[in-house]
Tab-separated table of N, CA and C in Angstrom:
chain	number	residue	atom	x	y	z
A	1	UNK	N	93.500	103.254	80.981
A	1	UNK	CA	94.701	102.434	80.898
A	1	UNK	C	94.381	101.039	81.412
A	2	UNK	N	94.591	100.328	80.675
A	2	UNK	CA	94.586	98.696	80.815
A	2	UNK	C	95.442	98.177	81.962
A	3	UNK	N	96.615	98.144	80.626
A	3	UNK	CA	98.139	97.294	81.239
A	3	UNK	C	99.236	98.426	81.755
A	4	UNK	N	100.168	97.562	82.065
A	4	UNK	CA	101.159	98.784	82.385
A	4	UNK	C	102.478	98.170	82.319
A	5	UNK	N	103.006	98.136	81.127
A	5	UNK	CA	104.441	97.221	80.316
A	5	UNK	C	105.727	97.946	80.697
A	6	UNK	N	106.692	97.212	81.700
A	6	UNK	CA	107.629	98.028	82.286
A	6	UNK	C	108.998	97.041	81.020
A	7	UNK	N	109.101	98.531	80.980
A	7	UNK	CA	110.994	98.356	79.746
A	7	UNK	C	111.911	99.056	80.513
A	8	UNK	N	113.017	98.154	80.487
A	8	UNK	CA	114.560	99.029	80.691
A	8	UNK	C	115.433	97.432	80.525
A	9	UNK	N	117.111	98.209	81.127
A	9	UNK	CA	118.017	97.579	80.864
A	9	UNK	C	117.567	95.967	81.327
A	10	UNK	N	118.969	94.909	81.482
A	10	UNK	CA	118.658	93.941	82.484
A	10	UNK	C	118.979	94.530	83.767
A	11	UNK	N	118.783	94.216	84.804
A	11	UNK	CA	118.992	94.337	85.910
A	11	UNK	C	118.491	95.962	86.938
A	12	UNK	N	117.264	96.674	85.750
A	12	UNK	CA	116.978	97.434	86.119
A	12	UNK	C	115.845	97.551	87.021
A	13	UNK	N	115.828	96.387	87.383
A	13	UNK	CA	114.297	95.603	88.684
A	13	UNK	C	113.103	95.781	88.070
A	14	UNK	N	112.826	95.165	86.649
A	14	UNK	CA	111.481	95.095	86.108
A	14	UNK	C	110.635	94.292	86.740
A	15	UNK	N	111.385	93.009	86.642
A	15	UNK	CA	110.229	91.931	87.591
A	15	UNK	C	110.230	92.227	88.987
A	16	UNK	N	111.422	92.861	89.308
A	16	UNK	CA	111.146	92.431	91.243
A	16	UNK	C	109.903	94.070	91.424
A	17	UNK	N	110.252	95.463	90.583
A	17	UNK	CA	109.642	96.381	91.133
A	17	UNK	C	107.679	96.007	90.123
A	18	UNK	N	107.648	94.886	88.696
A	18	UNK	CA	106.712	94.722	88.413
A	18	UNK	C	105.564	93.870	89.753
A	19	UNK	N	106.402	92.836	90.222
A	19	UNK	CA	105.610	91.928	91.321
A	19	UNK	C	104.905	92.704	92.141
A	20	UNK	N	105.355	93.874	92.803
A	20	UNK	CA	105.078	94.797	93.957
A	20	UNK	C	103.889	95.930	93.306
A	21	UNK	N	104.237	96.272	92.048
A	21	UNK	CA	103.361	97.261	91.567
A	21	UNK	C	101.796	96.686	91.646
A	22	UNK	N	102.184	95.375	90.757
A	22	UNK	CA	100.815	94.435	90.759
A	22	UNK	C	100.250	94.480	91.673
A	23	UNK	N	100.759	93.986	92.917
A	23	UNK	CA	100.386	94.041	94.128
A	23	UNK	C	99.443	95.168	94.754
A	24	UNK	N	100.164	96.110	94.363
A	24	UNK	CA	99.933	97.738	95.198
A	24	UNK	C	98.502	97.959	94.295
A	25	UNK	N	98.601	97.545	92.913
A	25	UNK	CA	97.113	98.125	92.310
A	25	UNK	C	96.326	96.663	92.015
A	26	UNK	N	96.858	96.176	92.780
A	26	UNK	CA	95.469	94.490	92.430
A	26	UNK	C	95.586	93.936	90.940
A	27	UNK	N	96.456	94.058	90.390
A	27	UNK	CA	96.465	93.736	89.209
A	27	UNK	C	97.189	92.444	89.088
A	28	UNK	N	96.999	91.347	87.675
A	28	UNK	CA	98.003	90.556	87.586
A	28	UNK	C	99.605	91.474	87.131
A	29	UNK	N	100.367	90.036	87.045
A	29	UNK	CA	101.732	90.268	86.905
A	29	UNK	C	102.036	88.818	85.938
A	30	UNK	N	103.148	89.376	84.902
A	30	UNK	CA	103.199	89.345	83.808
A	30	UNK	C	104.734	88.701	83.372
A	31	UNK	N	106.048	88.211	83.568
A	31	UNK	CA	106.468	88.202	83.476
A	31	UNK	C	107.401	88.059	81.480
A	32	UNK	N	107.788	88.704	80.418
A	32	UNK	CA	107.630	87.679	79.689
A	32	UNK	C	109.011	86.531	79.207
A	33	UNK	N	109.735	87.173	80.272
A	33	UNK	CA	111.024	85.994	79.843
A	33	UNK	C	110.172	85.076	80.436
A	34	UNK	N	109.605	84.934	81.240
A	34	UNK	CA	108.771	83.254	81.851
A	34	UNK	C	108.021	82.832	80.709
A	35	UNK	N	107.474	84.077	80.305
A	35	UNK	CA	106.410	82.925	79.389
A	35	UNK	C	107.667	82.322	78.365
A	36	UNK	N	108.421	82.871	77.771
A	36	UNK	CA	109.403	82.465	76.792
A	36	UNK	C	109.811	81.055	77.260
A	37	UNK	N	110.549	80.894	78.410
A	37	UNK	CA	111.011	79.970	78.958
A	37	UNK	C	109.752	78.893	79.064
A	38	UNK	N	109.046	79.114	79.163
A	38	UNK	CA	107.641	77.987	79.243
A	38	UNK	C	107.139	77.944	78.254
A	39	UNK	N	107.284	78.389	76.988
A	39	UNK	CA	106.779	78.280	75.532
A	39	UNK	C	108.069	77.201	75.002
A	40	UNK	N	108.864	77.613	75.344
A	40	UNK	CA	110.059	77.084	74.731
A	40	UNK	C	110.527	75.586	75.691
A	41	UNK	N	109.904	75.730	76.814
A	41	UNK	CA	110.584	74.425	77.652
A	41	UNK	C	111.927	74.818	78.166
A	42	UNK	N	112.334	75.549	77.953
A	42	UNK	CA	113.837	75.625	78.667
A	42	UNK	C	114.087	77.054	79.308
A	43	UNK	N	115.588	77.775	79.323
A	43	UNK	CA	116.049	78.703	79.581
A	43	UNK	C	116.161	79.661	78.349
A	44	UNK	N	116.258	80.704	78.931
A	44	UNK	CA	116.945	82.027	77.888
A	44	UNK	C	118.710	81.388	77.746
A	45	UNK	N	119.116	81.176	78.619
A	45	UNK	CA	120.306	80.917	77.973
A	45	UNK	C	120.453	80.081	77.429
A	46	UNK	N	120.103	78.970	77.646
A	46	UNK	CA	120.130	77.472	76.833
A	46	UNK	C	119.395	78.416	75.267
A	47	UNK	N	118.248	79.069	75.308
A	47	UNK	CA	118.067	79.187	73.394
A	47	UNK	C	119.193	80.130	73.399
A	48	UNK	N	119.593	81.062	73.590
A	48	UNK	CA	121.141	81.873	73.404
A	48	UNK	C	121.923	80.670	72.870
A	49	UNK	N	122.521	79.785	73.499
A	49	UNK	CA	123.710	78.763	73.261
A	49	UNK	C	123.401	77.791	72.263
A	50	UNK	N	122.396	77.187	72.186
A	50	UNK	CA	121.739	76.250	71.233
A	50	UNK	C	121.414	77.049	69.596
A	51	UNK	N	119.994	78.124	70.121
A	51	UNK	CA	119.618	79.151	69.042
A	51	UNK	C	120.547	79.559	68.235
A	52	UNK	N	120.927	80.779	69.466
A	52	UNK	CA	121.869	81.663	69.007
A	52	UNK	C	120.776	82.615	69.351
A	53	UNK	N	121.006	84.644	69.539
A	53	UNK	CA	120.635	86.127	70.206
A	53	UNK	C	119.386	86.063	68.827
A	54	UNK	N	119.638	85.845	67.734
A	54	UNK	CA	118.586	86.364	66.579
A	54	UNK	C	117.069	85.115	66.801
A	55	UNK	N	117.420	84.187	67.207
A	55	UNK	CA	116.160	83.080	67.498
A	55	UNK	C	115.403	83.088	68.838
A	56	UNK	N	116.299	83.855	69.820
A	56	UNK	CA	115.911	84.411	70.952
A	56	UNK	C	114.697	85.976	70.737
A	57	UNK	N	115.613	86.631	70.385
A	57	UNK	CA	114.490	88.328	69.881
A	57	UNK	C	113.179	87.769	68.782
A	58	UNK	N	113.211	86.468	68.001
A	58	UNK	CA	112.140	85.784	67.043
A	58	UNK	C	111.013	85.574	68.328
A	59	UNK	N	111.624	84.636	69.199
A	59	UNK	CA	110.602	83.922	70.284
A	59	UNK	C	110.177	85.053	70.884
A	60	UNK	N	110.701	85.929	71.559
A	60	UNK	CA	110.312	87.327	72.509
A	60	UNK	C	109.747	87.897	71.546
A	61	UNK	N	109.521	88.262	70.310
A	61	UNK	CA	109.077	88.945	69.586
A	61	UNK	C	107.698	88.449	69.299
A	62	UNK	N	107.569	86.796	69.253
A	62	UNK	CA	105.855	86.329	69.227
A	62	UNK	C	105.480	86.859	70.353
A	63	UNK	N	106.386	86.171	71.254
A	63	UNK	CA	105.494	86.453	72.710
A	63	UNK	C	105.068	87.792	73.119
A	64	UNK	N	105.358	88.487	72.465
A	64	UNK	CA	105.058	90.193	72.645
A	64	UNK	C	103.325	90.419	71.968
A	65	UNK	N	104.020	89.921	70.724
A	65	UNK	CA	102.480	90.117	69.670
A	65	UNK	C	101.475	89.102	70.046
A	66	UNK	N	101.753	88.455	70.725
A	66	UNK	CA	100.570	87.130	70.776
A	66	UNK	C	99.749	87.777	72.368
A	67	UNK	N	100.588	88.368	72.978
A	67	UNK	CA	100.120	88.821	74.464
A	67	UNK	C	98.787	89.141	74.312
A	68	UNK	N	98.090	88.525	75.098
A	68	UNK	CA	96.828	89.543	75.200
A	68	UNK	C	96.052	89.559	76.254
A	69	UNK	N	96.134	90.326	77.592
A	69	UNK	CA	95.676	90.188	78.915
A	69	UNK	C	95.255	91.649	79.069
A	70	UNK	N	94.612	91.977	80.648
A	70	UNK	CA	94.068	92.778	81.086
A	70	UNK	C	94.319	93.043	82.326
A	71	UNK	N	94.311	93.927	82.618
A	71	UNK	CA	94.700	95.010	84.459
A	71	UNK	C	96.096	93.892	84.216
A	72	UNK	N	96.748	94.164	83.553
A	72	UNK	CA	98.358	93.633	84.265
A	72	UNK	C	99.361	94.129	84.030
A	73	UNK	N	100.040	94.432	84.625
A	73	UNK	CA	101.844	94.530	84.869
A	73	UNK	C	102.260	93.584	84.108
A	74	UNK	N	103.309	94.013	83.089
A	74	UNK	CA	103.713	93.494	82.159
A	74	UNK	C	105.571	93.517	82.200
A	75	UNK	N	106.444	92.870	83.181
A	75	UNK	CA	107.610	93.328	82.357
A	75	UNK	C	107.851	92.050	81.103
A	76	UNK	N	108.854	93.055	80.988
A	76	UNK	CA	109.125	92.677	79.625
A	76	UNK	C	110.716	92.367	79.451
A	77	UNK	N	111.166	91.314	78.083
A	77	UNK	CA	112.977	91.361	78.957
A	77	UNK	C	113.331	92.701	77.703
A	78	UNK	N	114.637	92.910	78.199
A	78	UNK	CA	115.280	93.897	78.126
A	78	UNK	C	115.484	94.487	76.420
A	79	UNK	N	115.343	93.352	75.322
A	79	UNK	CA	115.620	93.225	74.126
A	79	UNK	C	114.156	93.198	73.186
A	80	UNK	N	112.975	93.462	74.501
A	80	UNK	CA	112.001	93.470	73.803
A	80	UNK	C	111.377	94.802	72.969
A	81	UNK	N	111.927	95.725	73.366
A	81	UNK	CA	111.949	96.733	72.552
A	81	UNK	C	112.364	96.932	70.897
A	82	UNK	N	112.932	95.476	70.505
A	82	UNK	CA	113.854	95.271	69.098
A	82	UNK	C	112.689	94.920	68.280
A	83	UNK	N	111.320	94.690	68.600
A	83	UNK	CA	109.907	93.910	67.690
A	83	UNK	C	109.549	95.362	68.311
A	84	UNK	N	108.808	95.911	66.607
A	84	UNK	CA	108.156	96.914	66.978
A	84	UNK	C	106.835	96.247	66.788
A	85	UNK	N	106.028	95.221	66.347
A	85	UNK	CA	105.459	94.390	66.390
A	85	UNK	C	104.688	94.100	67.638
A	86	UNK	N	105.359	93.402	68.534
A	86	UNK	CA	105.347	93.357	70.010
A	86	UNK	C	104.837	94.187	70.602
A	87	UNK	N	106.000	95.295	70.326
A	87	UNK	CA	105.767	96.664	71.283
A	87	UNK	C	104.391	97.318	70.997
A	88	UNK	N	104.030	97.538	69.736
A	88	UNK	CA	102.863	98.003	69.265
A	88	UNK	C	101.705	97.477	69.927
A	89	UNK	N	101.781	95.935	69.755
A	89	UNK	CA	100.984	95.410	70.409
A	89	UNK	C	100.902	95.664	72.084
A	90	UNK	N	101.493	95.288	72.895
A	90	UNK	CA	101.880	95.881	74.528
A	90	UNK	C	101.687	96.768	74.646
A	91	UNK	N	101.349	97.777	73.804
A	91	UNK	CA	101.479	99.635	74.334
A	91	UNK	C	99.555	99.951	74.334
A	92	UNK	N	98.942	98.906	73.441
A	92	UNK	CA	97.554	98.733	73.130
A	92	UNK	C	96.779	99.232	74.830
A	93	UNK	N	96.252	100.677	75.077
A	93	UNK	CA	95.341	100.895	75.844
A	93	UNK	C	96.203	100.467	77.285
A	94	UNK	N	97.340	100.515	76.809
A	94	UNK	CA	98.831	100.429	78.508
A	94	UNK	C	99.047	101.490	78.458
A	95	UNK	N	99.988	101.991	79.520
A	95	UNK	CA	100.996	102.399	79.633
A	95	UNK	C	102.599	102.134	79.306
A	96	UNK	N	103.283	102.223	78.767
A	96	UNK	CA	105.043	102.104	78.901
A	96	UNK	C	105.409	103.011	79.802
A	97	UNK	N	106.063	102.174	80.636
A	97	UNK	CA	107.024	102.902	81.552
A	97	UNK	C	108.619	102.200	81.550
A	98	UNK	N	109.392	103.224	81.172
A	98	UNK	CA	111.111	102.819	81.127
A	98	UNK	C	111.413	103.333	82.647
A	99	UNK	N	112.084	102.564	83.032
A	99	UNK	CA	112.879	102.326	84.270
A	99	UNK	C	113.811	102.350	84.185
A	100	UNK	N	114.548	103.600	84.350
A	100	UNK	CA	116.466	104.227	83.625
A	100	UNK	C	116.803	104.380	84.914
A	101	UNK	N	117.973	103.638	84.704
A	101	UNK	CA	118.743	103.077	85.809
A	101	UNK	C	120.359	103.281	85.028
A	102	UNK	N	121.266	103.947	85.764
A	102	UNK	CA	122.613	104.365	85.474
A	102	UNK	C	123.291	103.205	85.027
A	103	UNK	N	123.940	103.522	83.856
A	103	UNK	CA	124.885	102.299	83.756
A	103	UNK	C	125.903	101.739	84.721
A	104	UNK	N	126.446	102.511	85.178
A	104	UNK	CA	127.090	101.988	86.766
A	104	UNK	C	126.398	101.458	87.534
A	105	UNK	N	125.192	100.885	87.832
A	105	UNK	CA	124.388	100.304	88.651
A	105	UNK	C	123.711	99.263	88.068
A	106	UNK	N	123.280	99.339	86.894
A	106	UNK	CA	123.240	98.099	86.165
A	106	UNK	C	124.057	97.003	86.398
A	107	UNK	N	125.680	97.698	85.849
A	107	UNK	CA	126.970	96.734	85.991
A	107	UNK	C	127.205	96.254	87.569
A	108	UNK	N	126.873	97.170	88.624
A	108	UNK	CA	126.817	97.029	89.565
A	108	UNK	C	125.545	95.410	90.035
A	109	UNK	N	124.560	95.581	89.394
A	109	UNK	CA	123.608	94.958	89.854
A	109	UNK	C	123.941	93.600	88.586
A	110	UNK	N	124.181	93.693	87.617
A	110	UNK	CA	124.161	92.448	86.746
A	110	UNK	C	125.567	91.620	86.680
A	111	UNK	N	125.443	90.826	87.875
A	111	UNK	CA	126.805	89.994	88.186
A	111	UNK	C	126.605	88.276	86.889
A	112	UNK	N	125.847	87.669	86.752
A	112	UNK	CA	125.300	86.954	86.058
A	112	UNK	C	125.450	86.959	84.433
A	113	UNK	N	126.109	87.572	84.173
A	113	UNK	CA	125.704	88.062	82.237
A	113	UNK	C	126.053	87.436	81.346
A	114	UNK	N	126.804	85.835	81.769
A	114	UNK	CA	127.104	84.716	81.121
A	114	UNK	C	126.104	83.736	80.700
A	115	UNK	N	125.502	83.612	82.260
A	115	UNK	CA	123.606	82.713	82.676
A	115	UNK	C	122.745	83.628	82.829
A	116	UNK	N	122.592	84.549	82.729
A	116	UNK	CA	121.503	85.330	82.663
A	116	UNK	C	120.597	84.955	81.547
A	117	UNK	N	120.719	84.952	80.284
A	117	UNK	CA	120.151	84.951	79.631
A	117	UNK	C	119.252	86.178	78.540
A	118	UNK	N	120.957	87.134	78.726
A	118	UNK	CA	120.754	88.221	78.207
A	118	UNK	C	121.074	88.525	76.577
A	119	UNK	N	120.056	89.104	75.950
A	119	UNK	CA	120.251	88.768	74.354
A	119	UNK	C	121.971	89.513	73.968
A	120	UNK	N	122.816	88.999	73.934
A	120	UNK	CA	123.746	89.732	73.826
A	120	UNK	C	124.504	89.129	72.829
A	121	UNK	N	124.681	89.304	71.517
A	121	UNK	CA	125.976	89.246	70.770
A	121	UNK	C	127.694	88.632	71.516
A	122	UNK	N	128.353	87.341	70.617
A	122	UNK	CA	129.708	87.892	71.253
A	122	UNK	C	130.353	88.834	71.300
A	123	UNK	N	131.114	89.413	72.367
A	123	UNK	CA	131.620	90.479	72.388
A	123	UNK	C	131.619	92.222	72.695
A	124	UNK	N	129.778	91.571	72.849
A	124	UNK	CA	128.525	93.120	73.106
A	124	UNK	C	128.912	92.993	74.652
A	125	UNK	N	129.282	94.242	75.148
A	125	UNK	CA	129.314	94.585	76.410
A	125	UNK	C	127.857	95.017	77.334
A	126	UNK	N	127.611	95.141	78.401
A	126	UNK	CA	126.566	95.927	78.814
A	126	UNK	C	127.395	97.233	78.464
A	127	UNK	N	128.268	97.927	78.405
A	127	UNK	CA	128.248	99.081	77.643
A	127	UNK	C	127.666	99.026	76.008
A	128	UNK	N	127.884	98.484	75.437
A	128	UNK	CA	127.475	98.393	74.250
A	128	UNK	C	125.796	98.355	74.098
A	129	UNK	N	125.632	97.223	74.956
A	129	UNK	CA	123.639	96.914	74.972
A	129	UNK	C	122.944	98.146	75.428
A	130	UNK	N	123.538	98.912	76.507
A	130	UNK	CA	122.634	100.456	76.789
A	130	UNK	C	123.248	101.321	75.819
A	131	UNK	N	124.330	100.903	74.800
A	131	UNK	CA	123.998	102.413	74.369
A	131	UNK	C	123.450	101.855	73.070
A	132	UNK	N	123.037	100.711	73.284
A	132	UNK	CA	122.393	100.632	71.543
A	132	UNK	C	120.451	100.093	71.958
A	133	UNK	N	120.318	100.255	73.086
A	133	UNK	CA	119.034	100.277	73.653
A	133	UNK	C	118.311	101.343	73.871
A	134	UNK	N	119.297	101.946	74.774
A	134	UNK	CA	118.303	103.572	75.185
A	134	UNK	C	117.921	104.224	74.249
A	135	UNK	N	117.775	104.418	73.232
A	135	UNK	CA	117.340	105.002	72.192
A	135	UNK	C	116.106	104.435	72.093
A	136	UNK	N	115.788	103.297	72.344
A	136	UNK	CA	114.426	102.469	71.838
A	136	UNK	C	113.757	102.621	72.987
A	137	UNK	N	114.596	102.397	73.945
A	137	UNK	CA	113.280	102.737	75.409
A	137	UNK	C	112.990	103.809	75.734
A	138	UNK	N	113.685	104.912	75.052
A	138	UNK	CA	112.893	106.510	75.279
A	138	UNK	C	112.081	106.578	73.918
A	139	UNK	N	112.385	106.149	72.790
A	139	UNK	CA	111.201	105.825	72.104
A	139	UNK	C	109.814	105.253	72.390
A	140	UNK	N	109.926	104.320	73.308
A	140	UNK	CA	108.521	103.734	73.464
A	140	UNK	C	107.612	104.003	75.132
A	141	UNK	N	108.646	104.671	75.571
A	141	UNK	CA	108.383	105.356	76.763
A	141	UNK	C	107.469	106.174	76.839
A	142	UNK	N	106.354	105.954	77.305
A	142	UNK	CA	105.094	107.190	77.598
A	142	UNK	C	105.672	107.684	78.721
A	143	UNK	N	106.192	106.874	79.876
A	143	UNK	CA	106.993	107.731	81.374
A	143	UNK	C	108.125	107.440	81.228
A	144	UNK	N	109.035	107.756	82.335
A	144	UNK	CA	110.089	107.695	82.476
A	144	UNK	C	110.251	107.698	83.796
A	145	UNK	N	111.121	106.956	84.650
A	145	UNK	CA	111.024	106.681	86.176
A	145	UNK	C	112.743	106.691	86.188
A	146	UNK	N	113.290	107.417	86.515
A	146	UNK	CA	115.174	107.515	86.607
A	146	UNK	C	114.731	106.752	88.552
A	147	UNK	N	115.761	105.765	88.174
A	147	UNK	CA	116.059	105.339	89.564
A	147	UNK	C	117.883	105.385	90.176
A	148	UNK	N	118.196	105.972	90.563
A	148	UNK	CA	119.244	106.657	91.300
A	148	UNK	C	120.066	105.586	91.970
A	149	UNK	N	121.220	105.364	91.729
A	149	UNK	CA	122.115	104.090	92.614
A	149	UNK	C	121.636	103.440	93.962
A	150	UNK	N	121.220	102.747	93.563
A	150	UNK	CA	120.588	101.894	95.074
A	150	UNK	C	119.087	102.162	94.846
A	151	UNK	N	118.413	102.758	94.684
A	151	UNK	CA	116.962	103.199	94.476
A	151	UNK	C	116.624	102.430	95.400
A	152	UNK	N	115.868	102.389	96.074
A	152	UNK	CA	114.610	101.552	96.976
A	152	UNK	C	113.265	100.950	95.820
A	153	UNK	N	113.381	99.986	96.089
A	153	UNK	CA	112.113	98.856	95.471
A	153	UNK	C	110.791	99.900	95.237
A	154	UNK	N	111.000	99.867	96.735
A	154	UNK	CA	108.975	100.440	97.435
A	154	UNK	C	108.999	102.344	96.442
A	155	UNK	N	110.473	102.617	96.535
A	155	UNK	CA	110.397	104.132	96.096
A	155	UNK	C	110.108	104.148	94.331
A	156	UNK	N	110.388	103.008	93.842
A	156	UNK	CA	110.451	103.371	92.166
A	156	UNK	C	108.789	102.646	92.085
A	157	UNK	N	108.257	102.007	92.731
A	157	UNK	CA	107.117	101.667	92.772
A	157	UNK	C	105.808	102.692	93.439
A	158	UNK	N	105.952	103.863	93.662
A	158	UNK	CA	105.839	104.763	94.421
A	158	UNK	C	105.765	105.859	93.237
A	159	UNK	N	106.909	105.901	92.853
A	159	UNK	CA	106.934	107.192	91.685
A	159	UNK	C	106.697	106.723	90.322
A	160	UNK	N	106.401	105.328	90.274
A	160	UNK	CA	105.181	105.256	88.633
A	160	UNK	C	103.712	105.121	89.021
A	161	UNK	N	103.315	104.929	90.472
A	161	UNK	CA	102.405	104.881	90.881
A	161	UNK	C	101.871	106.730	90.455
A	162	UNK	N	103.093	107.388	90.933
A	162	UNK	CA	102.463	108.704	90.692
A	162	UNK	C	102.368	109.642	89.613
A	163	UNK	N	103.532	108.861	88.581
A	163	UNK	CA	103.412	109.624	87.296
A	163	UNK	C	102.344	109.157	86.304
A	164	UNK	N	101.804	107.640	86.745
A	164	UNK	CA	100.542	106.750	85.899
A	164	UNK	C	99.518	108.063	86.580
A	165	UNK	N	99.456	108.385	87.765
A	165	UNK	CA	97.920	109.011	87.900
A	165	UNK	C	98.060	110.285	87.578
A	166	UNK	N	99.785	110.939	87.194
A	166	UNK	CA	99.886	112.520	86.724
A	166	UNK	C	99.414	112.183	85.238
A	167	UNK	N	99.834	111.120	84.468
A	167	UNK	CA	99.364	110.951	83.368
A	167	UNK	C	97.956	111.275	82.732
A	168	UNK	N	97.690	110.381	83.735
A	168	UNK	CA	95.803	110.141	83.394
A	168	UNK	C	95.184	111.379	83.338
A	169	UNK	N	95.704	112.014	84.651
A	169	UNK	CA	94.706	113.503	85.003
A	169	UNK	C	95.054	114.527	84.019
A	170	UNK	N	96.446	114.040	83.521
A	170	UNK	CA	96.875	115.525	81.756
A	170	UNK	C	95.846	114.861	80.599
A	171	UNK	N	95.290	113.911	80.920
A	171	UNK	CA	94.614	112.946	79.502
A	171	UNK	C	93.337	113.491	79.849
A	172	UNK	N	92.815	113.881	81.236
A	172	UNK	CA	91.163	114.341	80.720
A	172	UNK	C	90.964	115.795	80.498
C-alpha cells in the first residue's frame, strides 16, 4: 500500500484525523480541497457562487486524476467520490478508507454550510447529500471506520491504523 485516500461526509474529520494519521506513519498529507483552492486561486465557495456545484465536481474531478504522489494521506472533499475517474485513479496501490460518521453528528459538527464550500445544489440538505453519497463511499471503501458521536481524533486514527495492518496481513 502506497497512499491512504480518506472519503466521507463534510465534517466527518478527514483533514483534521488525515494530518495526525500522516503524522503517526511519517507520511505526507494531502489535502485536496487545498490543492483546488490553489489551482483555482480562490475558495470552494467563491467557484460554488461564481461557477456554480457542476464546475466545482469538473475542478475536483482533475484534481483527483492528475494526483500523483507517494506514502501519503490523501483526504479528499466530500463530493469526490462523483469522478469515478479520480477515484480510480486515488485507489491506485492505496487504500480507501470511509470515515462514517452519523448524520446527527455531521449536522452537529457542520455549522458553516453556507461558506463551507460544500458541493451542494440549491435546496440539497445535508440530509439529502448523505443519502445520495453513502452509496458511493461504501462503494469505494476498501475499510470502513464508523466513528460514534463525539469520536476522539487520536481514537479514529487508532482504528484505521489497525484495520490498514488487519488488511495487509488478510492480503498475504
Amino acid at each position: 500500500m502506497n497512499n491512504i485516500v480518506l472519503i466521507g461526509m463534510p465534517g466527518s474529520g478527514k483533514s483534521t484525523v488525515g494530518v495526525i494519521l500522516a503524522k503517526e506513519l511519517g507520511y505526507k498529507f494531502i489535502d485536496t480541497d487545498i490543492l483546488i483552492c490553489e489551482r483555482e486561486n480562490t475558495t470552494l465557495q467563491n467557484i460554488i457562487n461564481t461557477q456554480g456545484v457542476p464546475q466545482l465536481l469538473k475542478i475536483e474531478g482533475i484534481v483527483g486524476e492528475e494526483l500523483k504522489t507517494s506514502k501519503t494521506v490523501i483526504a479528499t472533499g466530500g463530493s469526490m467520490v462523483f469522478s469515478n475517474k479520480a477515484m480510480e485513479n486515488l485507489k491506485k496501490d492505496s487504500v480507501c478508507v470511509f470515515i462514517d460518521v452519523p448524520l446527527p453528528e455531521i449536522k452537529r459538527r457542520v455549522r458553516n454550510i453556507d461558506t463551507r464550500g460544500i458541493a451542494m445544489e440549491k435546496g440539497e440538505t445535508l440530509d439529502t447529500l448523505y443519502e445520495k453519497r453513502m452509496p458511493k463511499y461504501r462503494e469505494y471503501a476498501d475499510i470502513t471506520v464508523s466513528v460514534n458521536q463525539r469520536g476522539r481524533i487520536e481514537n479514529v486514527v487508532t482504528k484505521i491504523i489497525e484495520k490498514i495492518k488487519e488488511k495487509d496481513c488478510s492480503q498475504k
